[in-house]
Amino acid sequence: QLVSRTCSFVDQAIRKSKTLCRQASAKSLSAKTLSESHDPLIGRKRWSMIDLTAAACVVAALGALVMPALRVNRDVARRLTCQNNMHQLGAALMNYSLQRNGQLPRIDHDENAGAFLIALADRGVLTREELAQMVVCPSTELAERVASGCVVIRIPTRDEYLAASGAERKQHRKLMAGDYAYTLGYQDKAGQIHQVHFSGSRFVPLLADAPSSAIAGYQSANHGGCGQNVLFQDLSSKYCTDCKGQAQSDHWFLNDDGQAAAGRHANDIVLGASAATPVLEVSGK
C-alpha cells in the first residue's frame, strides 16, 4: 500500500511538472513574438558607440589605403594614354619624312609649331579628325573642356590657316596642336629657319608634353607639373622629371640663349607649344 501511494505521488508530480513546462513554453513563445513584433532591439545585442567608432576607423583606414592607389593607377593610365597619342603622331611624322626624303614639316618664321599637323593632314598621312583626337593629353584641363563640349579641336586646311586673322587665327594657333610641343627647327646666321632632319636617333626629341612658362624650369603642366612625356625620333618615349637631355646641357623647350624660340644651330633642339613661333619678334601675330 505504501508502494502504491508512492507511485501515485510520483505520477502526480510528473504530470504537474509537464503542465508547468508547457505553461512556461507558452509564456516564452508569447514574449518572443511580442518582442519581435514591437521592439526589434529587445533580445538582441546592441552596437555600442565604441563598436561604431571602431567600424568607422576601419572604413577610414581602408579608404586612406585604397584612394591613393586608385589615384596613382589613374595617373599612370593617363600618362600611358598620353604616350600612346605621341607614338601615333610620331609614326605619322616618320611616314611623312619617308615621303619627303627625311624632311619633317618645317615651321616658317610666321607660323606656329602646331602647323605641322596641317602638313600631316594635307599629305593624307592621317585625317584631321584623327589628329584632333591625338593632340589631347587626358591629364589636362583641355581634355576636360573637350570632353564637355566646351572646346572643339579643329585642324584647319592650309588655305583656312592663311586666310584666318585676328581672334580666329589666334584660336587656331593655340589649339591646333592641343597639349603637345613640336620641334621649331633652328635658325642659321642668315636668319633662315631649317627643320631638324629625321634621323631616327634615340637622343633627339621629336614631340613632348607642351611646356608652361608658369612652372619653374619651363616644365610641362600636363601631368600636374611633375614632369613630361618625351617622344624621341626612334619613336621611344620616356617620362622625364626634368627638361634636359642626357648631357644635361640642352634644354628641350629653350634654345642655347634661354629663349623659347628656334635653336641657334642644328644640334640645338627646341620643342615649342602649339602657339609658339620660331622667331620671338613675330610670336604675337
PDB file of C-alpha atoms in Angstrom:
ATOM      1  CA  GLN A   1       0.000   0.000   0.000  1.00  0.00           C
ATOM      2  CA  LEU A   2       2.912   2.280   0.772  1.00  0.00           C
ATOM      3  CA  VAL A   3       4.384   1.448  -2.602  1.00  0.00           C
ATOM      4  CA  SER A   4       1.094   2.205  -4.283  1.00  0.00           C
ATOM      5  CA  ARG A   5       0.844   5.606  -2.619  1.00  0.00           C
ATOM      6  CA  THR A   6       4.433   6.418  -3.505  1.00  0.00           C
ATOM      7  CA  CYS A   7       3.913   5.558  -7.177  1.00  0.00           C
ATOM      8  CA  SER A   8       0.743   7.649  -7.231  1.00  0.00           C
ATOM      9  CA  PHE A   9       2.631  10.604  -5.749  1.00  0.00           C
ATOM     10  CA  VAL A  10       5.435  10.305  -8.307  1.00  0.00           C
ATOM     11  CA  ASP A  11       2.927  10.094 -11.155  1.00  0.00           C
ATOM     12  CA  GLN A  12       1.158  13.252  -9.989  1.00  0.00           C
ATOM     13  CA  ALA A  13       4.469  15.070  -9.673  1.00  0.00           C
ATOM     14  CA  ILE A  14       5.438  14.140 -13.247  1.00  0.00           C
ATOM     15  CA  ARG A  15       2.086  15.300 -14.638  1.00  0.00           C
ATOM     16  CA  LYS A  16       2.353  18.591 -12.703  1.00  0.00           C
ATOM     17  CA  SER A  17       5.905  19.102 -13.978  1.00  0.00           C
ATOM     18  CA  LYS A  18       4.793  18.609 -17.591  1.00  0.00           C
ATOM     19  CA  THR A  19       1.952  21.078 -17.110  1.00  0.00           C
ATOM     20  CA  LEU A  20       4.337  23.718 -15.723  1.00  0.00           C
ATOM     21  CA  CYS A  21       6.752  23.165 -18.589  1.00  0.00           C
ATOM     22  CA  ARG A  22       4.015  23.610 -21.185  1.00  0.00           C
ATOM     23  CA  GLN A  23       2.876  26.825 -19.498  1.00  0.00           C
ATOM     24  CA  ALA A  24       6.422  28.169 -19.326  1.00  0.00           C
ATOM     25  CA  SER A  25       6.998  27.361 -23.010  1.00  0.00           C
ATOM     26  CA  ALA A  26       3.792  29.146 -23.987  1.00  0.00           C
ATOM     27  CA  LYS A  27       4.766  32.255 -21.999  1.00  0.00           C
ATOM     28  CA  SER A  28       8.263  32.251 -23.509  1.00  0.00           C
ATOM     29  CA  LEU A  29       6.912  31.988 -27.057  1.00  0.00           C
ATOM     30  CA  SER A  30       4.412  34.767 -26.411  1.00  0.00           C
ATOM     31  CA  ALA A  31       7.114  37.063 -25.038  1.00  0.00           C
ATOM     32  CA  LYS A  32       9.410  36.330 -28.001  1.00  0.00           C
ATOM     33  CA  THR A  33       6.660  37.017 -30.515  1.00  0.00           C
ATOM     34  CA  LEU A  34       5.764  40.250 -28.760  1.00  0.00           C
ATOM     35  CA  SER A  35       9.354  41.429 -28.636  1.00  0.00           C
ATOM     36  CA  GLU A  36       9.934  40.678 -32.331  1.00  0.00           C
ATOM     37  CA  SER A  37       6.743  42.432 -33.292  1.00  0.00           C
ATOM     38  CA  HIS A  38       7.151  45.638 -31.272  1.00  0.00           C
ATOM     39  CA  ASP A  39      10.804  46.151 -30.407  1.00  0.00           C
ATOM     40  CA  PRO A  40      13.389  44.581 -32.697  1.00  0.00           C
ATOM     41  CA  LEU A  41      16.199  45.575 -30.385  1.00  0.00           C
ATOM     42  CA  ILE A  42      14.909  43.599 -27.356  1.00  0.00           C
ATOM     43  CA  GLY A  43      16.772  40.302 -27.013  1.00  0.00           C
ATOM     44  CA  ARG A  44      19.468  41.337 -29.462  1.00  0.00           C
ATOM     45  CA  LYS A  45      22.957  42.545 -28.825  1.00  0.00           C
ATOM     46  CA  ARG A  46      23.058  46.279 -29.454  1.00  0.00           C
ATOM     47  CA  TRP A  47      26.019  48.136 -31.077  1.00  0.00           C
ATOM     48  CA  SER A  48      27.733  50.470 -28.655  1.00  0.00           C
ATOM     49  CA  MET A  49      29.372  53.790 -29.582  1.00  0.00           C
ATOM     50  CA  ILE A  50      32.741  52.110 -29.225  1.00  0.00           C
ATOM     51  CA  ASP A  51      31.717  49.491 -31.820  1.00  0.00           C
ATOM     52  CA  LEU A  52      30.506  52.190 -34.217  1.00  0.00           C
ATOM     53  CA  THR A  53      33.667  54.280 -33.743  1.00  0.00           C
ATOM     54  CA  ALA A  54      35.882  51.264 -34.353  1.00  0.00           C
ATOM     55  CA  ALA A  55      33.963  50.381 -37.521  1.00  0.00           C
ATOM     56  CA  ALA A  56      34.245  53.970 -38.765  1.00  0.00           C
ATOM     57  CA  CYS A  57      38.004  53.937 -38.125  1.00  0.00           C
ATOM     58  CA  VAL A  58      38.387  50.692 -40.079  1.00  0.00           C
ATOM     59  CA  VAL A  59      36.446  52.133 -43.048  1.00  0.00           C
ATOM     60  CA  ALA A  60      38.504  55.350 -42.945  1.00  0.00           C
ATOM     61  CA  ALA A  61      41.762  53.386 -42.805  1.00  0.00           C
ATOM     62  CA  LEU A  62      40.735  51.271 -45.785  1.00  0.00           C
ATOM     63  CA  GLY A  63      39.804  54.427 -47.694  1.00  0.00           C
ATOM     64  CA  ALA A  64      43.158  56.019 -46.874  1.00  0.00           C
ATOM     65  CA  LEU A  65      44.918  52.947 -48.250  1.00  0.00           C
ATOM     66  CA  VAL A  66      42.775  52.427 -51.347  1.00  0.00           C
ATOM     67  CA  MET A  67      42.220  56.003 -52.595  1.00  0.00           C
ATOM     68  CA  PRO A  68      45.911  56.878 -53.176  1.00  0.00           C
ATOM     69  CA  ALA A  69      46.376  53.597 -55.042  1.00  0.00           C
ATOM     70  CA  LEU A  70      43.368  54.357 -57.245  1.00  0.00           C
ATOM     71  CA  ARG A  71      44.711  57.864 -57.903  1.00  0.00           C
ATOM     72  CA  VAL A  72      48.148  56.535 -58.817  1.00  0.00           C
ATOM     73  CA  ASN A  73      46.639  53.948 -61.164  1.00  0.00           C
ATOM     74  CA  ARG A  74      44.538  56.648 -62.808  1.00  0.00           C
ATOM     75  CA  ASP A  75      47.559  58.923 -63.290  1.00  0.00           C
ATOM     76  CA  VAL A  76      49.637  56.080 -64.739  1.00  0.00           C
ATOM     77  CA  ALA A  77      46.835  55.155 -67.146  1.00  0.00           C
ATOM     78  CA  ARG A  78      46.548  58.759 -68.328  1.00  0.00           C
ATOM     79  CA  ARG A  79      50.306  59.026 -68.754  1.00  0.00           C
ATOM     80  CA  LEU A  80      50.331  55.864 -70.871  1.00  0.00           C
ATOM     81  CA  THR A  81      47.441  57.162 -72.979  1.00  0.00           C
ATOM     82  CA  CYS A  82      49.404  60.371 -73.490  1.00  0.00           C
ATOM     83  CA  GLN A  83      52.437  58.366 -74.614  1.00  0.00           C
ATOM     84  CA  ASN A  84      50.263  56.369 -76.995  1.00  0.00           C
ATOM     85  CA  ASN A  85      48.996  59.611 -78.547  1.00  0.00           C
ATOM     86  CA  MET A  86      52.586  60.713 -79.082  1.00  0.00           C
ATOM     87  CA  HIS A  87      53.546  57.371 -80.614  1.00  0.00           C
ATOM     88  CA  GLN A  88      50.773  57.705 -83.182  1.00  0.00           C
ATOM     89  CA  LEU A  89      51.777  61.269 -84.004  1.00  0.00           C
ATOM     90  CA  GLY A  90      55.423  60.209 -84.164  1.00  0.00           C
ATOM     91  CA  ALA A  91      54.603  57.373 -86.562  1.00  0.00           C
ATOM     92  CA  ALA A  92      52.723  59.860 -88.744  1.00  0.00           C
ATOM     93  CA  LEU A  93      55.745  62.198 -88.749  1.00  0.00           C
ATOM     94  CA  MET A  94      58.037  59.289 -89.660  1.00  0.00           C
ATOM     95  CA  ASN A  95      55.755  58.355 -92.581  1.00  0.00           C
ATOM     96  CA  TYR A  96      55.766  61.978 -93.699  1.00  0.00           C
ATOM     97  CA  SER A  97      59.581  62.056 -93.607  1.00  0.00           C
ATOM     98  CA  LEU A  98      59.751  58.884 -95.683  1.00  0.00           C
ATOM     99  CA  GLN A  99      57.669  60.593 -98.344  1.00  0.00           C
ATOM    100  CA  ARG A 100      59.876  63.707 -98.192  1.00  0.00           C
ATOM    101  CA  ASN A 101      63.409  62.246 -98.152  1.00  0.00           C
ATOM    102  CA  GLY A 102      63.864  62.552 -94.411  1.00  0.00           C
ATOM    103  CA  GLN A 103      62.360  66.039 -94.108  1.00  0.00           C
ATOM    104  CA  LEU A 104      59.958  66.824 -91.280  1.00  0.00           C
ATOM    105  CA  PRO A 105      57.267  69.532 -91.554  1.00  0.00           C
ATOM    106  CA  ARG A 106      59.043  72.900 -91.387  1.00  0.00           C
ATOM    107  CA  ILE A 107      57.736  75.747 -89.265  1.00  0.00           C
ATOM    108  CA  ASP A 108      58.328  79.077 -91.014  1.00  0.00           C
ATOM    109  CA  HIS A 109      59.009  82.456 -89.394  1.00  0.00           C
ATOM    110  CA  ASP A 110      55.374  83.480 -89.135  1.00  0.00           C
ATOM    111  CA  GLU A 111      53.950  80.014 -88.463  1.00  0.00           C
ATOM    112  CA  ASN A 112      53.225  78.374 -85.132  1.00  0.00           C
ATOM    113  CA  ALA A 113      54.567  74.994 -84.025  1.00  0.00           C
ATOM    114  CA  GLY A 114      51.137  73.391 -84.352  1.00  0.00           C
ATOM    115  CA  ALA A 115      51.207  73.943 -88.121  1.00  0.00           C
ATOM    116  CA  PHE A 116      52.968  70.580 -88.511  1.00  0.00           C
ATOM    117  CA  LEU A 117      49.517  68.996 -88.200  1.00  0.00           C
ATOM    118  CA  ILE A 118      48.332  70.877 -91.284  1.00  0.00           C
ATOM    119  CA  ALA A 119      51.230  69.335 -93.217  1.00  0.00           C
ATOM    120  CA  LEU A 120      50.340  65.828 -91.982  1.00  0.00           C
ATOM    121  CA  ALA A 121      46.669  66.264 -92.874  1.00  0.00           C
ATOM    122  CA  ASP A 122      47.367  67.810 -96.287  1.00  0.00           C
ATOM    123  CA  ARG A 123      49.662  64.900 -97.153  1.00  0.00           C
ATOM    124  CA  GLY A 124      46.923  62.443 -96.144  1.00  0.00           C
ATOM    125  CA  VAL A 125      49.067  60.732 -93.507  1.00  0.00           C
ATOM    126  CA  LEU A 126      46.143  60.968 -91.053  1.00  0.00           C
ATOM    127  CA  THR A 127      42.713  62.562 -91.226  1.00  0.00           C
ATOM    128  CA  ARG A 128      42.021  65.847 -89.481  1.00  0.00           C
ATOM    129  CA  GLU A 129      39.562  64.085 -87.170  1.00  0.00           C
ATOM    130  CA  GLU A 130      42.187  61.527 -86.132  1.00  0.00           C
ATOM    131  CA  LEU A 131      44.772  64.232 -85.496  1.00  0.00           C
ATOM    132  CA  ALA A 132      42.331  66.294 -83.419  1.00  0.00           C
ATOM    133  CA  GLN A 133      41.837  63.316 -81.075  1.00  0.00           C
ATOM    134  CA  MET A 134      45.551  62.565 -80.761  1.00  0.00           C
ATOM    135  CA  VAL A 135      46.650  66.040 -79.669  1.00  0.00           C
ATOM    136  CA  VAL A 136      44.755  65.987 -76.349  1.00  0.00           C
ATOM    137  CA  CYS A 137      46.511  64.665 -73.252  1.00  0.00           C
ATOM    138  CA  PRO A 138      43.922  63.070 -70.906  1.00  0.00           C
ATOM    139  CA  SER A 139      45.547  64.627 -67.822  1.00  0.00           C
ATOM    140  CA  THR A 140      44.844  68.249 -68.764  1.00  0.00           C
ATOM    141  CA  GLU A 141      42.159  70.863 -68.336  1.00  0.00           C
ATOM    142  CA  LEU A 142      41.870  70.951 -72.126  1.00  0.00           C
ATOM    143  CA  ALA A 143      40.849  67.277 -72.098  1.00  0.00           C
ATOM    144  CA  GLU A 144      38.037  68.076 -69.645  1.00  0.00           C
ATOM    145  CA  ARG A 145      36.852  71.002 -71.782  1.00  0.00           C
ATOM    146  CA  VAL A 146      36.913  68.906 -74.935  1.00  0.00           C
ATOM    147  CA  ALA A 147      35.013  66.084 -73.206  1.00  0.00           C
ATOM    148  CA  SER A 148      32.349  68.529 -72.000  1.00  0.00           C
ATOM    149  CA  GLY A 149      31.963  70.036 -75.477  1.00  0.00           C
ATOM    150  CA  CYS A 150      33.197  73.492 -74.394  1.00  0.00           C
ATOM    151  CA  VAL A 151      36.167  73.295 -76.778  1.00  0.00           C
ATOM    152  CA  VAL A 152      36.467  71.680 -80.203  1.00  0.00           C
ATOM    153  CA  ILE A 153      39.915  70.895 -81.617  1.00  0.00           C
ATOM    154  CA  ARG A 154      39.970  71.535 -85.347  1.00  0.00           C
ATOM    155  CA  ILE A 155      42.891  71.252 -87.747  1.00  0.00           C
ATOM    156  CA  PRO A 156      42.376  73.893 -90.464  1.00  0.00           C
ATOM    157  CA  THR A 157      43.372  73.481 -94.087  1.00  0.00           C
ATOM    158  CA  ARG A 158      46.346  75.473 -95.368  1.00  0.00           C
ATOM    159  CA  ASP A 159      44.039  77.973 -97.082  1.00  0.00           C
ATOM    160  CA  GLU A 160      41.910  78.393 -93.944  1.00  0.00           C
ATOM    161  CA  TYR A 161      45.027  78.912 -91.870  1.00  0.00           C
ATOM    162  CA  LEU A 162      46.421  81.586 -94.185  1.00  0.00           C
ATOM    163  CA  ALA A 163      43.062  83.345 -94.531  1.00  0.00           C
ATOM    164  CA  ALA A 164      42.366  83.472 -90.781  1.00  0.00           C
ATOM    165  CA  SER A 165      43.169  86.661 -88.920  1.00  0.00           C
ATOM    166  CA  GLY A 166      42.663  88.255 -85.531  1.00  0.00           C
ATOM    167  CA  ALA A 167      40.896  86.146 -82.888  1.00  0.00           C
ATOM    168  CA  GLU A 168      40.265  83.237 -85.280  1.00  0.00           C
ATOM    169  CA  ARG A 169      43.945  82.946 -86.181  1.00  0.00           C
ATOM    170  CA  LYS A 170      44.938  83.196 -82.520  1.00  0.00           C
ATOM    171  CA  GLN A 171      42.484  80.403 -81.644  1.00  0.00           C
ATOM    172  CA  HIS A 172      43.822  78.186 -84.430  1.00  0.00           C
ATOM    173  CA  ARG A 173      47.378  78.681 -83.236  1.00  0.00           C
ATOM    174  CA  LYS A 174      46.568  77.998 -79.612  1.00  0.00           C
ATOM    175  CA  LEU A 175      44.550  74.818 -80.107  1.00  0.00           C
ATOM    176  CA  MET A 176      45.685  73.053 -83.280  1.00  0.00           C
ATOM    177  CA  ALA A 177      48.476  71.090 -81.521  1.00  0.00           C
ATOM    178  CA  GLY A 178      46.478  70.694 -78.328  1.00  0.00           C
ATOM    179  CA  ASP A 179      48.651  69.700 -75.371  1.00  0.00           C
ATOM    180  CA  TYR A 180      51.821  68.831 -77.272  1.00  0.00           C
ATOM    181  CA  ALA A 181      55.027  70.535 -78.399  1.00  0.00           C
ATOM    182  CA  TYR A 182      56.825  70.093 -81.743  1.00  0.00           C
ATOM    183  CA  THR A 183      60.330  70.994 -82.826  1.00  0.00           C
ATOM    184  CA  LEU A 184      60.724  74.587 -84.026  1.00  0.00           C
ATOM    185  CA  GLY A 185      63.868  73.867 -86.033  1.00  0.00           C
ATOM    186  CA  TYR A 186      66.924  76.118 -85.941  1.00  0.00           C
ATOM    187  CA  GLN A 187      67.915  79.473 -87.381  1.00  0.00           C
ATOM    188  CA  ASP A 188      71.138  79.944 -89.345  1.00  0.00           C
ATOM    189  CA  LYS A 189      73.303  83.099 -89.350  1.00  0.00           C
ATOM    190  CA  ALA A 190      71.429  84.423 -92.367  1.00  0.00           C
ATOM    191  CA  GLY A 191      68.146  84.221 -90.447  1.00  0.00           C
ATOM    192  CA  GLN A 192      66.751  81.258 -92.381  1.00  0.00           C
ATOM    193  CA  ILE A 193      64.747  78.624 -90.480  1.00  0.00           C
ATOM    194  CA  HIS A 194      65.703  74.979 -91.077  1.00  0.00           C
ATOM    195  CA  GLN A 195      63.924  71.940 -89.723  1.00  0.00           C
ATOM    196  CA  VAL A 196      65.757  69.159 -87.936  1.00  0.00           C
ATOM    197  CA  HIS A 197      66.427  66.191 -90.212  1.00  0.00           C
ATOM    198  CA  PHE A 198      64.654  62.941 -89.278  1.00  0.00           C
ATOM    199  CA  SER A 199      67.463  60.501 -88.482  1.00  0.00           C
ATOM    200  CA  GLY A 200      65.667  58.044 -86.180  1.00  0.00           C
ATOM    201  CA  SER A 201      68.003  58.965 -83.319  1.00  0.00           C
ATOM    202  CA  ARG A 202      67.073  57.832 -79.835  1.00  0.00           C
ATOM    203  CA  PHE A 203      68.616  61.000 -78.398  1.00  0.00           C
ATOM    204  CA  VAL A 204      66.803  63.639 -80.485  1.00  0.00           C
ATOM    205  CA  PRO A 205      63.348  64.607 -79.175  1.00  0.00           C
ATOM    206  CA  LEU A 206      60.507  64.851 -81.679  1.00  0.00           C
ATOM    207  CA  LEU A 207      57.452  65.622 -79.530  1.00  0.00           C
ATOM    208  CA  ALA A 208      56.722  66.296 -75.869  1.00  0.00           C
ATOM    209  CA  ASP A 209      54.060  67.486 -73.489  1.00  0.00           C
ATOM    210  CA  ALA A 210      53.819  71.234 -74.045  1.00  0.00           C
ATOM    211  CA  PRO A 211      55.900  73.411 -71.689  1.00  0.00           C
ATOM    212  CA  SER A 212      54.442  76.011 -69.353  1.00  0.00           C
ATOM    213  CA  SER A 213      56.067  79.364 -68.576  1.00  0.00           C
ATOM    214  CA  ALA A 214      54.136  79.385 -65.281  1.00  0.00           C
ATOM    215  CA  ILE A 215      56.159  76.457 -63.877  1.00  0.00           C
ATOM    216  CA  ALA A 216      59.750  76.696 -62.749  1.00  0.00           C
ATOM    217  CA  GLY A 217      62.189  75.414 -65.342  1.00  0.00           C
ATOM    218  CA  TYR A 218      59.566  75.639 -68.095  1.00  0.00           C
ATOM    219  CA  GLN A 219      58.251  72.224 -67.062  1.00  0.00           C
ATOM    220  CA  SER A 220      55.029  70.941 -68.624  1.00  0.00           C
ATOM    221  CA  ALA A 221      51.801  71.355 -66.678  1.00  0.00           C
ATOM    222  CA  ASN A 222      50.156  68.372 -68.382  1.00  0.00           C
ATOM    223  CA  HIS A 223      50.858  65.889 -65.588  1.00  0.00           C
ATOM    224  CA  GLY A 224      50.499  68.055 -62.536  1.00  0.00           C
ATOM    225  CA  GLY A 225      53.743  69.920 -63.204  1.00  0.00           C
ATOM    226  CA  CYS A 226      55.780  66.910 -62.117  1.00  0.00           C
ATOM    227  CA  GLY A 227      57.288  66.041 -65.493  1.00  0.00           C
ATOM    228  CA  GLN A 228      56.565  65.401 -69.154  1.00  0.00           C
ATOM    229  CA  ASN A 229      56.415  62.628 -71.686  1.00  0.00           C
ATOM    230  CA  VAL A 230      59.050  62.990 -74.396  1.00  0.00           C
ATOM    231  CA  LEU A 231      58.998  61.105 -77.717  1.00  0.00           C
ATOM    232  CA  PHE A 232      62.310  60.620 -79.489  1.00  0.00           C
ATOM    233  CA  GLN A 233      62.997  60.115 -83.181  1.00  0.00           C
ATOM    234  CA  ASP A 234      63.342  56.366 -82.793  1.00  0.00           C
ATOM    235  CA  LEU A 235      59.720  56.501 -81.504  1.00  0.00           C
ATOM    236  CA  SER A 236      60.769  55.533 -77.991  1.00  0.00           C
ATOM    237  CA  SER A 237      59.144  57.541 -75.228  1.00  0.00           C
ATOM    238  CA  LYS A 238      60.140  58.421 -71.701  1.00  0.00           C
ATOM    239  CA  TYR A 239      58.525  60.203 -68.775  1.00  0.00           C
ATOM    240  CA  CYS A 240      61.081  62.747 -67.605  1.00  0.00           C
ATOM    241  CA  THR A 241      61.033  64.749 -64.391  1.00  0.00           C
ATOM    242  CA  ASP A 242      63.324  67.424 -65.831  1.00  0.00           C
ATOM    243  CA  CYS A 243      63.563  69.261 -69.149  1.00  0.00           C
ATOM    244  CA  LYS A 244      67.079  68.335 -70.244  1.00  0.00           C
ATOM    245  CA  GLY A 245      68.640  65.547 -72.257  1.00  0.00           C
ATOM    246  CA  GLN A 246      71.327  63.113 -71.213  1.00  0.00           C
ATOM    247  CA  ALA A 247      74.077  65.709 -71.444  1.00  0.00           C
ATOM    248  CA  GLN A 248      72.053  67.986 -69.115  1.00  0.00           C
ATOM    249  CA  SER A 249      73.103  70.920 -71.287  1.00  0.00           C
ATOM    250  CA  ASP A 250      70.391  71.036 -73.962  1.00  0.00           C
ATOM    251  CA  HIS A 251      67.021  72.227 -72.642  1.00  0.00           C
ATOM    252  CA  TRP A 252      64.158  70.734 -74.645  1.00  0.00           C
ATOM    253  CA  PHE A 253      61.970  73.863 -74.525  1.00  0.00           C
ATOM    254  CA  LEU A 254      64.604  76.642 -74.597  1.00  0.00           C
ATOM    255  CA  ASN A 255      67.419  77.315 -77.048  1.00  0.00           C
ATOM    256  CA  ASP A 256      71.037  77.916 -76.075  1.00  0.00           C
ATOM    257  CA  ASP A 257      70.194  81.577 -75.445  1.00  0.00           C
ATOM    258  CA  GLY A 258      67.483  80.567 -72.964  1.00  0.00           C
ATOM    259  CA  GLN A 259      64.673  81.593 -75.328  1.00  0.00           C
ATOM    260  CA  ALA A 260      61.508  79.699 -76.317  1.00  0.00           C
ATOM    261  CA  ALA A 261      62.422  80.040 -79.979  1.00  0.00           C
ATOM    262  CA  ALA A 262      64.207  78.185 -82.780  1.00  0.00           C
ATOM    263  CA  GLY A 263      67.572  76.651 -81.961  1.00  0.00           C
ATOM    264  CA  ARG A 264      70.809  78.536 -82.587  1.00  0.00           C
ATOM    265  CA  HIS A 265      72.327  75.641 -84.555  1.00  0.00           C
ATOM    266  CA  ALA A 266      71.469  72.188 -85.913  1.00  0.00           C
ATOM    267  CA  ASN A 267      72.140  70.430 -82.604  1.00  0.00           C
ATOM    268  CA  ASP A 268      70.152  72.931 -80.535  1.00  0.00           C
ATOM    269  CA  ILE A 269      66.784  71.156 -80.453  1.00  0.00           C
ATOM    270  CA  VAL A 270      63.827  73.197 -79.194  1.00  0.00           C
ATOM    271  CA  LEU A 271      60.249  71.976 -78.838  1.00  0.00           C
ATOM    272  CA  GLY A 272      57.535  74.629 -78.888  1.00  0.00           C
ATOM    273  CA  ALA A 273      53.913  74.588 -77.709  1.00  0.00           C
ATOM    274  CA  SER A 274      51.194  74.940 -80.322  1.00  0.00           C
ATOM    275  CA  ALA A 275      51.189  78.765 -80.452  1.00  0.00           C
ATOM    276  CA  ALA A 276      54.991  79.145 -80.317  1.00  0.00           C
ATOM    277  CA  THR A 277      56.800  80.532 -83.347  1.00  0.00           C
ATOM    278  CA  PRO A 278      60.467  80.081 -84.340  1.00  0.00           C
ATOM    279  CA  VAL A 279      61.245  83.786 -84.034  1.00  0.00           C
ATOM    280  CA  LEU A 280      60.181  85.710 -80.922  1.00  0.00           C
ATOM    281  CA  GLU A 281      59.658  89.017 -82.732  1.00  0.00           C
ATOM    282  CA  VAL A 282      56.625  87.663 -84.590  1.00  0.00           C
ATOM    283  CA  SER A 283      55.205  85.434 -81.827  1.00  0.00           C
ATOM    284  CA  GLY A 284      52.350  87.886 -81.129  1.00  0.00           C
ATOM    285  CA  LYS A 285      50.999  87.874 -84.660  1.00  0.00           C
TER     286      LYS A 285
END
